Structure formats: structure tokens, C-alpha cells
Coordinates of C-alpha atoms in Angstrom, one line a residue:
M155 CA 2.4 -53.7 -36.6
S156 CA 0.3 -52.4 -33.6
D157 CA 1.0 -53.0 -29.9
E158 CA -2.0 -55.3 -29.8
D159 CA -0.5 -57.5 -32.5
D160 CA 2.9 -57.5 -30.7
L161 CA 1.1 -58.7 -27.5
R162 CA -0.9 -61.3 -29.3
D163 CA 2.2 -62.8 -31.0
E164 CA 4.1 -62.7 -27.7
V165 CA 1.4 -64.6 -25.9
C166 CA 1.2 -67.3 -28.7
R167 CA 5.0 -67.7 -28.6
L168 CA 5.0 -68.1 -24.8
R169 CA 2.3 -70.7 -25.1
E170 CA 4.2 -72.8 -27.6
E171 CA 7.3 -72.6 -25.4
V172 CA 5.4 -73.7 -22.3
D173 CA 3.8 -76.6 -24.2
A174 CA 7.2 -77.7 -25.5
L175 CA 8.6 -77.6 -21.9
H176 CA 5.6 -79.7 -20.6
R177 CA 6.2 -82.4 -23.3
R178 CA 9.9 -82.6 -22.6
L179 CA 9.3 -82.8 -18.8
D180 CA 6.8 -85.6 -19.3
S181 CA 9.2 -87.5 -21.5
I182 CA 12.0 -87.1 -18.9
E183 CA 9.8 -88.2 -16.0
A184 CA 8.6 -91.3 -18.0
A185 CA 12.2 -92.2 -18.8
E186 CA 13.3 -92.0 -15.2
Q187 CA 10.4 -94.2 -13.9
P188 CA 11.4 -97.8 -13.0
Q189 CA 10.1 -100.3 -15.7
D190 CA 7.6 -103.0 -14.7
E191 CA 8.9 -106.6 -14.8
G192 CA 6.6 -107.6 -17.6
S193 CA 7.2 -104.7 -19.8
P194 CA 9.8 -104.9 -22.6
P195 CA 13.0 -103.0 -22.0
D196 CA 12.6 -100.7 -24.9
A197 CA 9.0 -99.9 -24.5
E198 CA 8.1 -96.4 -25.6
P199 CA 7.2 -93.8 -22.9
P200 CA 3.5 -93.0 -22.6
A201 CA 2.3 -90.5 -25.1
D202 CA 1.7 -86.9 -24.1
N203 CA -2.1 -86.5 -23.8
R204 CA -1.9 -82.8 -23.2
E205 CA -3.7 -80.8 -26.0
P206 CA -1.5 -78.2 -27.5
T207 CA -2.7 -74.6 -27.3
G208 CA -2.3 -71.5 -29.4
K209 CA -0.6 -71.9 -32.8
A210 CA 0.5 -75.5 -31.9
A211 CA -3.2 -76.5 -31.6
E212 CA -4.0 -75.2 -35.0
G213 CA -1.3 -77.4 -36.7
G214 CA -1.8 -80.4 -34.4
A215 CA 1.9 -80.3 -33.3
A216 CA 4.7 -77.9 -32.7
S217 CA 5.7 -76.6 -36.0
D218 CA 9.3 -76.3 -37.3
P219 CA 10.8 -72.9 -36.6
A220 CA 12.3 -72.8 -40.1
S221 CA 9.0 -73.4 -41.7
E222 CA 7.3 -70.9 -39.5
D223 CA 9.9 -68.2 -40.5
G224 CA 9.3 -69.0 -44.1
R225 CA 5.6 -68.8 -43.6
D226 CA 5.9 -65.4 -41.9
W227 CA 8.1 -64.1 -44.7
E228 CA 5.6 -65.4 -47.3
L229 CA 2.8 -63.7 -45.4
R230 CA 4.7 -60.4 -45.2
V231 CA 5.3 -60.4 -48.9
G232 CA 1.9 -61.7 -49.9
V233 CA -0.2 -59.5 -47.7
R234 CA 1.8 -56.4 -46.9
W235 CA 3.9 -55.7 -49.9
L236 CA 1.5 -57.0 -52.5
G237 CA -1.3 -55.1 -50.7
V238 CA 0.7 -51.9 -50.8
A239 CA 1.6 -52.4 -54.5
G240 CA -2.1 -53.2 -55.2
A241 CA -3.2 -50.0 -53.4
V242 CA -0.7 -47.9 -55.4
A243 CA -1.7 -49.5 -58.6
L244 CA -5.4 -48.9 -57.8
V245 CA -4.7 -45.2 -57.0
V246 CA -2.8 -44.9 -60.3
G247 CA -5.6 -46.5 -62.2
V248 CA -8.2 -44.2 -60.6
V249 CA -6.0 -41.2 -61.6
F250 CA -5.9 -42.5 -65.2
F251 CA -9.6 -43.1 -65.2
V252 CA -10.3 -39.6 -63.9
R253 CA -8.0 -38.2 -66.6
L254 CA -9.8 -40.2 -69.3
A255 CA -13.2 -39.0 -68.0
I256 CA -12.0 -35.4 -68.0
E257 CA -10.8 -35.7 -71.6
L258 CA -14.1 -37.3 -72.7
G259 CA -16.1 -34.6 -70.8
W260 CA -17.8 -37.1 -68.5
L261 CA -16.8 -35.3 -65.3
G262 CA -16.7 -31.6 -64.4
Y263 CA -14.6 -30.1 -61.7
L264 CA -17.2 -30.7 -59.0
G265 CA -17.8 -34.2 -60.3
R266 CA -14.2 -35.1 -60.0
V267 CA -14.0 -34.0 -56.4
A268 CA -17.2 -35.9 -55.6
A269 CA -15.9 -39.0 -57.4
G270 CA -12.6 -38.9 -55.4
V271 CA -14.4 -38.5 -52.1
V272 CA -17.0 -41.2 -52.8
G273 CA -14.3 -43.6 -54.1
G274 CA -12.1 -43.0 -51.1
G275 CA -15.0 -43.6 -48.8
V276 CA -15.9 -46.9 -50.5
L277 CA -12.2 -48.0 -50.3
F278 CA -12.0 -47.0 -46.6
F279 CA -15.2 -48.8 -45.5
G280 CA -14.3 -51.8 -47.7
G281 CA -10.9 -52.1 -46.0
R282 CA -12.5 -51.6 -42.6
Y283 CA -15.0 -54.4 -43.4
A284 CA -12.3 -56.7 -44.5
A285 CA -10.2 -56.0 -41.3
E286 CA -13.0 -56.1 -38.8
T287 CA -15.3 -58.9 -40.2
Q288 CA -13.2 -61.1 -42.4
G289 CA -10.0 -60.9 -40.4
Y290 CA -7.7 -59.5 -43.1
D291 CA -6.1 -56.9 -40.8
R292 CA -3.1 -55.8 -42.9
W293 CA -4.9 -55.8 -46.2
G294 CA -7.8 -54.0 -44.7
T295 CA -5.6 -51.4 -43.1
I296 CA -3.8 -50.7 -46.4
A297 CA -7.0 -50.4 -48.3
A298 CA -8.6 -48.1 -45.7
G299 CA -5.5 -45.9 -45.5
A300 CA -5.5 -45.5 -49.3
G301 CA -9.2 -44.6 -49.2
V302 CA -8.6 -41.9 -46.5
A303 CA -5.8 -40.3 -48.6
A304 CA -7.9 -40.4 -51.8
A305 CA -10.8 -38.7 -50.1
Y306 CA -8.6 -36.1 -48.3
F307 CA -6.7 -34.9 -51.4
S308 CA -9.8 -34.9 -53.5
L309 CA -11.4 -32.5 -51.0
Y310 CA -8.2 -30.4 -50.9
A311 CA -8.2 -30.2 -54.7
A312 CA -11.4 -28.1 -54.6
Y313 CA -9.4 -25.2 -53.2
G314 CA -5.7 -26.1 -53.6
L315 CA -5.8 -26.4 -57.4
E316 CA -6.4 -23.0 -59.0
A317 CA -8.6 -24.3 -61.8
Y318 CA -10.8 -26.1 -59.4
R319 CA -11.0 -23.1 -57.1
E320 CA -12.1 -20.8 -59.9
A321 CA -14.6 -23.3 -61.4
I322 CA -16.2 -24.3 -58.1
G323 CA -15.6 -21.2 -56.1
T324 CA -14.7 -23.0 -52.9
P325 CA -13.6 -20.7 -50.1
L326 CA -10.7 -21.7 -47.8
W327 CA -12.9 -22.0 -44.7
A328 CA -15.2 -24.5 -46.4
T329 CA -12.3 -26.6 -47.5
I330 CA -10.8 -26.6 -44.0
A331 CA -14.2 -27.4 -42.5
G332 CA -14.6 -30.4 -44.9
L333 CA -11.1 -31.7 -44.2
T334 CA -11.7 -31.3 -40.5
V335 CA -14.9 -33.4 -40.6
L336 CA -13.2 -36.1 -42.6
V337 CA -10.1 -36.2 -40.3
A338 CA -12.2 -36.2 -37.2
A339 CA -14.5 -39.0 -38.5
V340 CA -11.5 -41.2 -39.5
A341 CA -9.8 -40.6 -36.1
A342 CA -12.9 -41.5 -34.2
V343 CA -13.5 -44.7 -36.2
S344 CA -9.8 -45.7 -35.8
V345 CA -9.9 -45.2 -32.0
H346 CA -13.1 -47.2 -31.8
D347 CA -11.6 -50.0 -33.9
G348 CA -8.1 -49.9 -32.3
R349 CA -6.3 -49.2 -35.6
P350 CA -3.1 -47.1 -34.9
A351 CA -2.0 -47.0 -38.5
I352 CA -5.3 -45.3 -39.6
G353 CA -5.3 -43.1 -36.5
G354 CA -1.8 -42.0 -37.1
E355 CA -2.7 -41.1 -40.7
A356 CA -5.7 -39.1 -39.5
F357 CA -3.5 -37.1 -37.1
L358 CA -0.9 -36.4 -39.8
L359 CA -3.6 -35.2 -42.1
G360 CA -4.9 -33.0 -39.3
Y361 CA -1.5 -31.3 -39.0
L362 CA -1.4 -31.0 -42.8
T363 CA -4.8 -29.2 -42.5
A364 CA -3.2 -26.8 -40.0
A365 CA -0.5 -26.0 -42.5
I366 CA -3.1 -25.3 -45.2
G367 CA -4.5 -22.7 -42.8
T368 CA -1.4 -20.5 -43.2
E369 CA -3.1 -19.2 -46.4
A370 CA -5.9 -17.7 -44.2
V371 CA -6.1 -14.0 -43.7
T372 CA -5.8 -14.3 -39.9
V373 CA -2.5 -15.4 -38.4
V374 CA -4.3 -17.2 -35.5
L375 CA -6.0 -20.1 -37.5
T376 CA -3.0 -22.3 -37.8
P377 CA -1.7 -22.2 -34.2
V378 CA -5.2 -22.7 -32.9
Y379 CA -5.7 -25.7 -35.2
L380 CA -2.3 -27.1 -34.1
L381 CA -3.1 -26.9 -30.5
F382 CA -6.6 -28.4 -31.1
V383 CA -5.1 -31.5 -33.0
T384 CA -2.4 -32.0 -30.3
A385 CA -5.1 -31.8 -27.5
C386 CA -7.0 -34.4 -29.4
L387 CA -3.9 -36.6 -29.4
V388 CA -3.6 -36.1 -25.7
T389 CA -7.2 -37.4 -25.3
V390 CA -6.6 -40.4 -27.5
S391 CA -3.4 -41.3 -25.6
A392 CA -5.6 -41.6 -22.5
V393 CA -7.4 -44.6 -24.1
R394 CA -5.0 -45.9 -26.7
P395 CA -1.2 -46.5 -26.2
W396 CA -0.3 -45.3 -29.7
R397 CA 3.4 -44.4 -29.2
R398 CA 4.4 -44.4 -32.8
T399 CA 1.6 -42.1 -33.6
A400 CA 2.8 -39.7 -30.9
V401 CA 6.4 -39.7 -32.3
A402 CA 5.2 -39.0 -35.9
G403 CA 2.8 -36.4 -34.6
V404 CA 5.4 -34.3 -32.7
V405 CA 7.5 -34.1 -35.9
A406 CA 4.5 -33.2 -38.1
C407 CA 3.3 -30.6 -35.6
H408 CA 6.6 -28.8 -35.6
V409 CA 6.8 -29.0 -39.4
A410 CA 3.4 -27.3 -39.6
A411 CA 4.5 -24.8 -37.0
W412 CA 7.6 -23.8 -39.0
A413 CA 5.5 -23.5 -42.1
W414 CA 3.3 -21.1 -40.2
V415 CA 6.3 -19.1 -39.0
I416 CA 7.8 -18.8 -42.5
E417 CA 4.5 -18.1 -44.3
A418 CA 2.6 -16.0 -41.9
V419 CA 5.5 -14.3 -40.0
P420 CA 3.7 -14.0 -36.7
P421 CA 5.1 -11.9 -33.8
P422 CA 7.8 -13.7 -31.7
W423 CA 5.7 -13.7 -28.5
M424 CA 3.0 -15.7 -30.3
V425 CA 5.5 -18.2 -31.6
V426 CA 6.9 -18.6 -28.1
T427 CA 3.4 -19.1 -26.7
V428 CA 2.5 -21.7 -29.3
G429 CA 5.8 -23.6 -29.0
A430 CA 5.6 -23.8 -25.2
A431 CA 2.0 -25.0 -25.3
V432 CA 2.8 -27.7 -27.9
F433 CA 5.8 -28.8 -25.8
L434 CA 3.7 -29.1 -22.7
L435 CA 0.9 -31.0 -24.5
Y436 CA 3.4 -33.6 -25.8
L437 CA 4.8 -33.9 -22.3
A438 CA 1.2 -34.8 -21.3
V439 CA 1.1 -37.4 -24.1
G440 CA 4.3 -38.9 -22.8
T441 CA 2.9 -39.0 -19.3
L442 CA -0.2 -40.9 -20.4
L443 CA 1.9 -43.3 -22.4
R444 CA 4.0 -44.1 -19.3
R445 CA 1.1 -45.4 -17.2
P446 CA 2.0 -48.7 -15.6
V447 CA -1.3 -50.3 -17.0
V448 CA 0.1 -50.0 -20.5
P449 CA 2.3 -53.0 -21.5
V450 CA 5.7 -52.3 -22.9
L451 CA 6.9 -54.8 -25.4
G452 CA 9.9 -54.9 -27.8
S453 CA 11.1 -51.4 -28.7
A454 CA 8.3 -49.5 -26.9
W455 CA 10.8 -48.0 -24.5
L456 CA 12.9 -46.7 -27.4
T457 CA 9.8 -45.1 -29.0
L458 CA 9.0 -43.3 -25.7
A459 CA 12.6 -42.1 -25.5
A460 CA 12.3 -40.8 -29.1
L461 CA 9.1 -39.0 -28.2
T462 CA 10.8 -37.2 -25.3
V463 CA 14.0 -36.3 -27.2
G464 CA 12.2 -35.2 -30.4
N465 CA 9.7 -33.1 -28.5
A466 CA 12.5 -31.4 -26.5
V467 CA 14.9 -30.7 -29.3
L468 CA 12.2 -29.5 -31.7
A469 CA 10.7 -27.2 -29.1
A470 CA 14.1 -25.8 -28.1
L471 CA 14.8 -25.0 -31.8
L472 CA 11.4 -23.2 -32.3
L473 CA 11.6 -21.3 -29.0
D474 CA 15.2 -20.1 -29.5
A475 CA 14.4 -19.0 -33.1
A476 CA 11.5 -16.9 -31.8
L477 CA 13.4 -15.6 -28.8
S478 CA 16.3 -14.5 -30.9
E479 CA 13.9 -12.1 -32.7
L480 CA 12.4 -10.8 -29.5
T481 CA 13.3 -7.3 -28.5
V482 CA 14.5 -7.2 -24.9
P483 CA 15.3 -4.0 -23.0
G484 CA 19.0 -3.4 -23.0
G485 CA 19.6 -5.3 -26.3
I486 CA 20.3 -8.5 -24.4
D487 CA 20.3 -11.6 -26.7
V488 CA 18.0 -14.2 -25.1
G489 CA 18.3 -16.7 -27.9
G490 CA 19.4 -19.6 -25.7
A491 CA 16.7 -19.1 -23.0
G492 CA 14.4 -21.5 -24.9
A493 CA 16.8 -24.5 -24.5
V494 CA 17.4 -23.6 -20.9
A495 CA 13.6 -23.5 -20.2
V496 CA 13.1 -26.8 -22.0
A497 CA 15.9 -28.4 -20.0
G498 CA 14.4 -27.2 -16.8
A499 CA 11.0 -28.6 -17.8
L500 CA 12.6 -32.0 -18.6
V501 CA 14.2 -32.2 -15.2
G502 CA 10.8 -31.5 -13.7
F503 CA 9.2 -34.1 -15.9
Y504 CA 11.8 -36.6 -14.8
V505 CA 11.1 -35.8 -11.1
L506 CA 7.4 -36.3 -11.8
T507 CA 7.8 -39.7 -13.4
D508 CA 10.2 -40.7 -10.7
R509 CA 8.0 -39.7 -7.8
T510 CA 4.7 -41.2 -9.1
P511 CA 3.7 -44.7 -10.2
L512 CA 4.6 -43.7 -13.8
R513 CA 7.6 -45.3 -15.6
R514 CA 10.7 -43.2 -15.0
D515 CA 11.5 -41.1 -18.1
R516 CA 15.3 -41.5 -18.3
A517 CA 15.4 -39.9 -21.7
A518 CA 14.3 -36.6 -20.1
A519 CA 17.3 -36.7 -17.7
L520 CA 19.6 -37.7 -20.6
V521 CA 18.7 -34.9 -23.0
A522 CA 18.2 -32.2 -20.3
I523 CA 22.0 -32.0 -19.5
P524 CA 23.2 -31.2 -23.1
L525 CA 20.2 -28.9 -23.8
F526 CA 20.9 -26.8 -20.7
A527 CA 24.5 -26.5 -21.6
V528 CA 23.7 -25.5 -25.2
G529 CA 21.2 -22.8 -24.0
V530 CA 23.6 -21.4 -21.5
G531 CA 26.4 -21.4 -24.1
Q532 CA 24.3 -19.3 -26.5
L533 CA 23.8 -16.8 -23.7
A534 CA 27.4 -16.7 -22.6
G535 CA 29.5 -16.5 -25.7
V536 CA 32.4 -18.8 -26.9
F537 CA 34.4 -19.1 -23.7
G538 CA 31.4 -18.9 -21.5
A539 CA 29.8 -21.8 -23.4
T540 CA 32.8 -24.0 -22.7
A541 CA 32.9 -23.0 -19.1
A542 CA 29.2 -23.5 -18.7
A543 CA 29.3 -26.9 -20.4
L544 CA 32.0 -28.1 -18.1
V545 CA 30.1 -27.0 -15.0
V546 CA 26.9 -28.7 -16.3
A547 CA 28.8 -31.9 -17.0
C548 CA 30.1 -32.0 -13.3
A549 CA 26.6 -31.2 -12.1
G550 CA 25.2 -34.0 -14.2
V551 CA 27.6 -36.5 -12.6
W552 CA 26.7 -35.2 -9.2
L553 CA 23.0 -35.5 -9.9
S554 CA 23.5 -39.1 -11.0
V555 CA 25.0 -39.9 -7.6
V556 CA 22.4 -38.0 -5.6
E557 CA 19.4 -39.3 -7.6
D558 CA 20.9 -42.7 -8.3
E559 CA 20.1 -42.2 -12.0
P560 CA 22.6 -43.2 -14.7
A561 CA 20.8 -41.1 -17.3
F562 CA 22.2 -37.9 -15.8
R563 CA 25.7 -39.4 -16.1
F564 CA 25.2 -40.5 -19.7
G565 CA 23.9 -37.0 -20.5
S566 CA 27.1 -35.6 -19.0
H567 CA 29.2 -38.0 -21.2
L568 CA 27.4 -36.7 -24.3
L569 CA 28.0 -33.2 -23.2
A570 CA 31.7 -33.9 -22.6
A571 CA 32.1 -35.3 -26.1
G572 CA 30.5 -32.1 -27.5
V573 CA 32.9 -30.0 -25.4
V574 CA 35.9 -31.8 -27.0
M575 CA 34.6 -31.1 -30.4
K576 CA 33.9 -27.5 -29.6
L577 CA 37.4 -27.0 -28.2
L578 CA 39.0 -28.4 -31.3
V579 CA 36.8 -26.8 -33.9
V580 CA 35.7 -23.5 -32.4
D581 CA 37.8 -22.5 -29.4
A582 CA 41.1 -23.3 -31.0
T583 CA 40.5 -20.8 -33.8
E584 CA 38.2 -18.2 -32.3
L585 CA 39.5 -17.6 -28.8
Q586 CA 42.4 -15.4 -28.0
P587 CA 45.8 -17.2 -27.7
G588 CA 47.9 -16.8 -24.5
D589 CA 49.6 -13.4 -24.1
S590 CA 51.8 -12.5 -21.2
G591 CA 51.0 -8.8 -21.8
D592 CA 47.3 -9.3 -21.6
I593 CA 46.6 -11.3 -18.5
V594 CA 42.9 -10.5 -18.4
G595 CA 42.4 -11.6 -22.0
S596 CA 44.3 -14.8 -21.4
L597 CA 42.0 -15.7 -18.5
T598 CA 39.1 -15.9 -20.9
G599 CA 41.1 -17.1 -23.9
R600 CA 42.2 -20.3 -25.4
P601 CA 44.7 -21.4 -22.7
A602 CA 42.1 -21.0 -20.0
A603 CA 39.5 -23.0 -22.0
F604 CA 41.8 -25.9 -22.6
A605 CA 43.2 -25.8 -19.1
A606 CA 39.6 -25.8 -17.6
A607 CA 38.6 -28.8 -19.8
V608 CA 41.7 -30.7 -18.9
G609 CA 41.2 -30.2 -15.2
V610 CA 37.5 -31.1 -15.3
F611 CA 38.1 -34.2 -17.4
Y612 CA 40.8 -35.5 -15.0
L613 CA 38.4 -34.7 -12.1
L614 CA 35.6 -36.6 -13.7
A615 CA 37.9 -39.6 -14.4
W616 CA 38.9 -39.6 -10.8
T617 CA 35.3 -39.3 -9.6
L618 CA 33.9 -42.0 -11.9
S619 CA 36.7 -44.4 -10.9
R620 CA 35.6 -44.2 -7.3
L621 CA 31.9 -44.2 -7.6
D622 CA 30.1 -47.1 -5.8
L623 CA 28.1 -48.3 -8.8
H624 CA 26.1 -51.5 -9.3
S625 CA 28.1 -54.5 -10.5
A626 CA 26.7 -54.3 -14.0
E627 CA 28.1 -50.8 -14.4
R628 CA 31.6 -51.4 -13.1
D629 CA 33.2 -52.3 -16.4
E630 CA 31.5 -49.4 -18.1
R631 CA 32.7 -47.1 -15.3
A632 CA 36.3 -48.1 -15.9
T633 CA 36.0 -47.6 -19.6
I634 CA 34.4 -44.2 -19.3
A635 CA 36.9 -43.1 -16.6
G636 CA 39.8 -44.1 -18.8
G637 CA 38.2 -42.2 -21.8
Y638 CA 38.0 -39.0 -19.7
A639 CA 41.7 -39.4 -18.7
V640 CA 42.8 -40.0 -22.3
A641 CA 40.7 -37.0 -23.5
A642 CA 42.2 -34.8 -20.8
T643 CA 45.8 -35.9 -21.8
A644 CA 45.1 -35.3 -25.5
L645 CA 43.6 -31.9 -24.9
A646 CA 46.7 -30.9 -22.7
V647 CA 49.0 -32.1 -25.5
I648 CA 47.1 -30.1 -28.1
G649 CA 46.8 -27.0 -25.9
I650 CA 50.6 -27.0 -25.4
A651 CA 51.2 -27.3 -29.1
L652 CA 48.8 -24.4 -29.8
E653 CA 50.4 -22.1 -27.3
L654 CA 54.1 -22.9 -27.7
S655 CA 56.4 -23.6 -30.7
G656 CA 59.5 -25.3 -31.6
V657 CA 61.6 -26.9 -28.9
G658 CA 59.4 -25.3 -26.3
V659 CA 56.6 -27.8 -27.2
S660 CA 58.9 -30.7 -26.6
V661 CA 60.2 -29.4 -23.3
A662 CA 56.6 -28.8 -22.1
W663 CA 55.5 -32.2 -23.3
T664 CA 58.4 -33.8 -21.4
L665 CA 57.6 -32.0 -18.2
F666 CA 53.9 -32.9 -18.6
A667 CA 55.0 -36.6 -19.0
F668 CA 57.1 -36.4 -15.9
A669 CA 54.1 -35.0 -14.0
L670 CA 51.9 -37.9 -15.2
L671 CA 54.5 -40.4 -14.2
A672 CA 54.8 -38.8 -10.8
V673 CA 51.0 -38.8 -10.2
G674 CA 50.8 -42.4 -11.4
F675 CA 53.5 -43.6 -9.1
V676 CA 52.2 -41.7 -6.0
A677 CA 48.5 -42.7 -6.6
A678 CA 49.4 -46.2 -7.8
V679 CA 47.4 -45.8 -11.0
R680 CA 48.8 -47.8 -13.9
G681 CA 46.6 -46.0 -16.5
V682 CA 48.1 -42.6 -15.6
R683 CA 51.6 -44.0 -15.9
L684 CA 50.9 -45.3 -19.3
L685 CA 49.6 -41.9 -20.4
G686 CA 52.9 -40.5 -19.2
I687 CA 54.8 -43.0 -21.2
A688 CA 52.7 -42.1 -24.3
V689 CA 53.5 -38.4 -23.9
F690 CA 57.2 -39.3 -23.5
A691 CA 57.0 -41.3 -26.7
L692 CA 55.4 -38.3 -28.5
A693 CA 58.0 -35.9 -27.3
T694 CA 60.8 -38.3 -28.4
V695 CA 59.4 -38.7 -31.9
K696 CA 59.1 -34.9 -32.2
V697 CA 62.7 -34.3 -31.1
F698 CA 64.1 -37.0 -33.5
L699 CA 62.0 -36.1 -36.5
Y700 CA 61.4 -32.4 -36.2
D701 CA 63.3 -30.4 -33.6
T702 CA 66.8 -31.4 -34.6
R703 CA 66.3 -31.1 -38.3
D704 CA 67.4 -27.5 -38.7
L705 CA 69.7 -27.2 -35.8
D706 CA 73.5 -26.9 -35.9
A707 CA 75.8 -29.6 -34.7
L708 CA 76.2 -28.3 -31.1
P709 CA 72.5 -27.6 -30.4
R710 CA 71.6 -30.9 -32.0
T711 CA 74.1 -32.7 -29.7
L712 CA 72.8 -31.0 -26.6
S713 CA 69.2 -31.8 -27.5
F714 CA 69.9 -35.5 -27.8
L715 CA 71.9 -35.5 -24.6
A716 CA 69.1 -33.8 -22.7
L717 CA 66.5 -36.2 -24.1
G718 CA 68.7 -39.2 -23.2
V719 CA 69.1 -37.9 -19.7
V720 CA 65.3 -37.4 -19.3
L721 CA 64.5 -40.9 -20.6
L722 CA 67.1 -42.5 -18.5
A723 CA 65.7 -40.7 -15.4
A724 CA 62.3 -42.0 -16.2
S725 CA 63.6 -45.5 -16.6
Y726 CA 65.5 -45.2 -13.3
V727 CA 62.2 -44.3 -11.6
Y728 CA 60.6 -47.4 -13.0
A729 CA 63.6 -49.5 -11.9
R730 CA 63.4 -48.1 -8.3
S731 CA 59.7 -48.9 -8.2
Q732 CA 60.4 -52.6 -8.3
D733 CA 61.7 -52.3 -4.7
I734 CA 58.7 -50.5 -3.2
D735 CA 55.0 -51.3 -3.3
I736 CA 53.4 -48.6 -5.4
G737 CA 50.8 -50.7 -7.2
L738 CA 53.0 -51.4 -10.3
A739 CA 51.6 -54.9 -10.6
D740 CA 48.0 -53.7 -11.1

């Protein structure tokens, strides 16, 4: 459904609601008016003489919502799905007819192409007539779309199928020229008529034509065609708010670009140039679609966010793939520079949409944080990636405070979740474990990575718990701050288990639990104290079930005595806390 249809339905629905409120208000006012002495006590209130508007006027009265829903469902099935099925059946019938004509010798190769083009044109203009003149929008759109596809692939068959190419002798340039004329004509008509579905199909076929150009002798044809089609989409976005077309176009554009990279094997600098140009052009599309004069209804904001995220991620992948093949003096790997550049451009785009009358592009701020960290991580190695991600996460929270923009903070949360996964999957196995004989190696090894993550997550938990946020964000703030504290505690427990063994793990866990309890009592934070109790419980379970299993009688006895003393000491601290105000009642 197009944006114009969404707006029309929304206006009709609001009219019905206003009419219902007017009728109810009139009935209430009539009931509250004092009755005349000569009027019967149960006289009916005066009838509402207001004429209904919109859909209520068509039916004479407000219709039942259940019947309206049933009617809408019936229309969807009867018009859309039966229309799609009819279009598919018609295409299949045309295929069988052409096959029969070929078997009987009625059509040669050129005749088949001409029949497909003419038939597609008839179907397109017939659907357009039904939509524009008769009012059958959905049916006409389906028929017109089927006609465009039939005409396009009939033209392509003149070159794409070897038998047709040999019989007709169609060169590639003539096929691309014919497809370009067809796509341009359909796009122009769809923009004039305001048909986003047909316009989107035209642009997708335009990108398909660019992919066909990879068979050309020159390596320049496909990228030039890609940039031309994208520039046309920028122009269309200035007059038509076709958001879904833009989202589908950015995916199709990068698919065609990858086909060009794989088939033509262009030089890396050319791929970088084309990727950067496409990324900037789609940023221009997003800018035009965020104009305040364009209404945003329903899920339009989600579509705009998908455009920004899809454009950024696909551009970063293409740029990094090309930069990894680029020869740099000194043999430096610049594979992550593409993601860093895209992240910087997104921050600039966010500033642009924030400082102008455009709608603020929060998706740009959201995706810029993890993209920047991924790019820096590719340049810095395993440990450097973790360190850079932690720094960027802190910077994102700081930016969210300075710019008063939650999107930077949410991007930092996504990045933090990625850091946890990286620590558990990559760093735990690939980084060097702690070694007292190699202090330098340990500073860039696994203990340092886990310790840095634990410290940063506790810092973020403390920072988020003290931010002066809006009332709607306070509950969310408490939940996220608690999540950071739990993640930091879990990473500390896992890091200790990775670096130590046997009873040493239990001893370290117990000391860590004491530290959490101490901080919780001093700072009067109940959540930290509960984390300390959880670590105590984990250490207790380990001692009972694992540590004392293979010990002799004397070591086992001493272990239980030591554990009992520690737990009693912790319990004594809690008992003493009842006599002093340390926030235990929070």
C-alpha cells in the first residue's frame, strides 16, 4: 500500500471517529437538558441532523467495525490475491501459447520477442487505464507490473538467450539501450501517476540492467549505470516520498555492485570510488525523504531507519572488501578504514539532520557507534579491537549526554553486547593467558581484556544510574545499568576461572564477593550486595561439589572450616548493618 493510500485511510478513519463523538455529545447534551412540562418523561432525544462524512456517509450510518474488518479482508483476498494469482496464471498461459506457437512454426525468434514486448505493453497500459480511470487501483497495479516484467524479459531474451542472440544477432549495447528506454519510460509514467509499486519495479529492473552490463568489454559500464540509476532515484525522492522504493533500491544497487566486482574484477580504487559515491547518493535520498513537508504515518520511521542502516552496513562491507585488496606503502592493512569512514559520515549526517529543519536521523547515530568500533577493531587486532570497542562505548554514552540523544547510548549498548560475545568466543581462546614471567604479554593478553571490560562495564553501570534522564527513560535506565553490572560481574567470574584453577578459583571468587559486599555496603547499593551474595553462593557450590571431592580428610576439613568462617563473617556484616543506616532498606 502506498503512502497516499495510508493517508487517505487515516483521514477517513479520523472523520468517522469525529462523527461518532459529535453524535454521542449531542445525545448527552439532550439527555441533560430539563424536560418541558408538557413533554412525556420518556420522550426520545432529538435526532442528530448532522450528515455523516467519509465512509459513514456512503453507508448512511456508522458501520459495524466487525463487518468493516470482514469487508477489508474480503477485498484483500478478492482484489490483491486473486489479482496476483490471475496475473501469474496469465503469464503462464502466455508462456504456453508462445511455446505452442513456436512448435507450430507461427513465431520466429524476432516474432517471439516482439509478441512479448507488445503483450507486456498492452497489459501495462490496460492496468494503468483500470487504475487511473476506473478506480481499480490494486488490480491495475498488479496488471501493469506484470506487463512491465513481461516486456522487460522479452527484450532481454533477445541477447540473454544464446539461441535468440545467434538468430537475431542482437548486440549487448542494443539490448541495454532498449531496456534503458523501457525502464525510463515506466519510471516516468509511475512518477507522473504516483504509483510507487510500479516505480519501485522500474528502479529494480534498472539495477538489473546495470548487472547485465558486467558482460560488456569495458569495466566502466556497470558502475556508471549504477550511479545513473541512483541519481535518478535521488531526483524522484525530491518529488515523491517513496521510502520503500529507496530501501529496496539500496539492496538491489549493492547486489549489482557485488556482481560487477565478482564478474569484472575491477581495480580496488575503482570499487572504493563507486562504493563511496553510492553511499553518499543514498544519504541524499534519506535527506530528501526526511523533509518536514513529507507526512510520516505508520511504520514510515522504521522504513527510514532501515534505509540508513542498510546503506551504511552494505557500503562498509563493499568498501572494506576493496580496501583489504588495496596495496598500501609499508604493507599496512587498511581493511577496516571503510567502516570507520562510513561511521564518521553517519555522525556528520546526524549533525546535519539535527541542525536543520529535517527530521533527526537517530538511526545514523545508532549504527555509527558499532560501525566505528568494528572498523577500528579490524585495524587494531584482537586485543586492540576489544580495547577500541570499550573506548567507543564510553564515548557513545558521553555523546548521548552532550547531544541529549539516546540513539548514541543505544548504539553503545549494542556495542557492549558485541564486546561480551567477542570476549567469550574470540578473546578467551585467541589471546595469551596470564603469565607472571611475561608481564608485557599479559598486559595485552586475556586477563587485561577481561579486566578492562569489567572495569568499563562497572563504570557504565555507575554512570547510567546517575544520569539525569527524562521520566520516560528512568525505568529503562535502571534496567540497563543493572544489566551492565551483571555483565561485569559475570565476566569477572569467568575471567578468574580462566586464569586460575582448583581451589585458587574458589578463593578468588570469595575475595571478589567480599569486595562486592564491601562496595555495596559503603555505597548503599542493594544491587551490588546481591551480586556479592550470588558470587558467594557460586563459590560455596564449587567448594561443596568440586573442590573437596579429591582432597584428603585434613584438607577437606580445613576447606569447610575456612568456608564456614567466611560465610559467618559475611552474615555478621549483614547483622551489624541493621544498627547503622547504610541503605539496606532500599
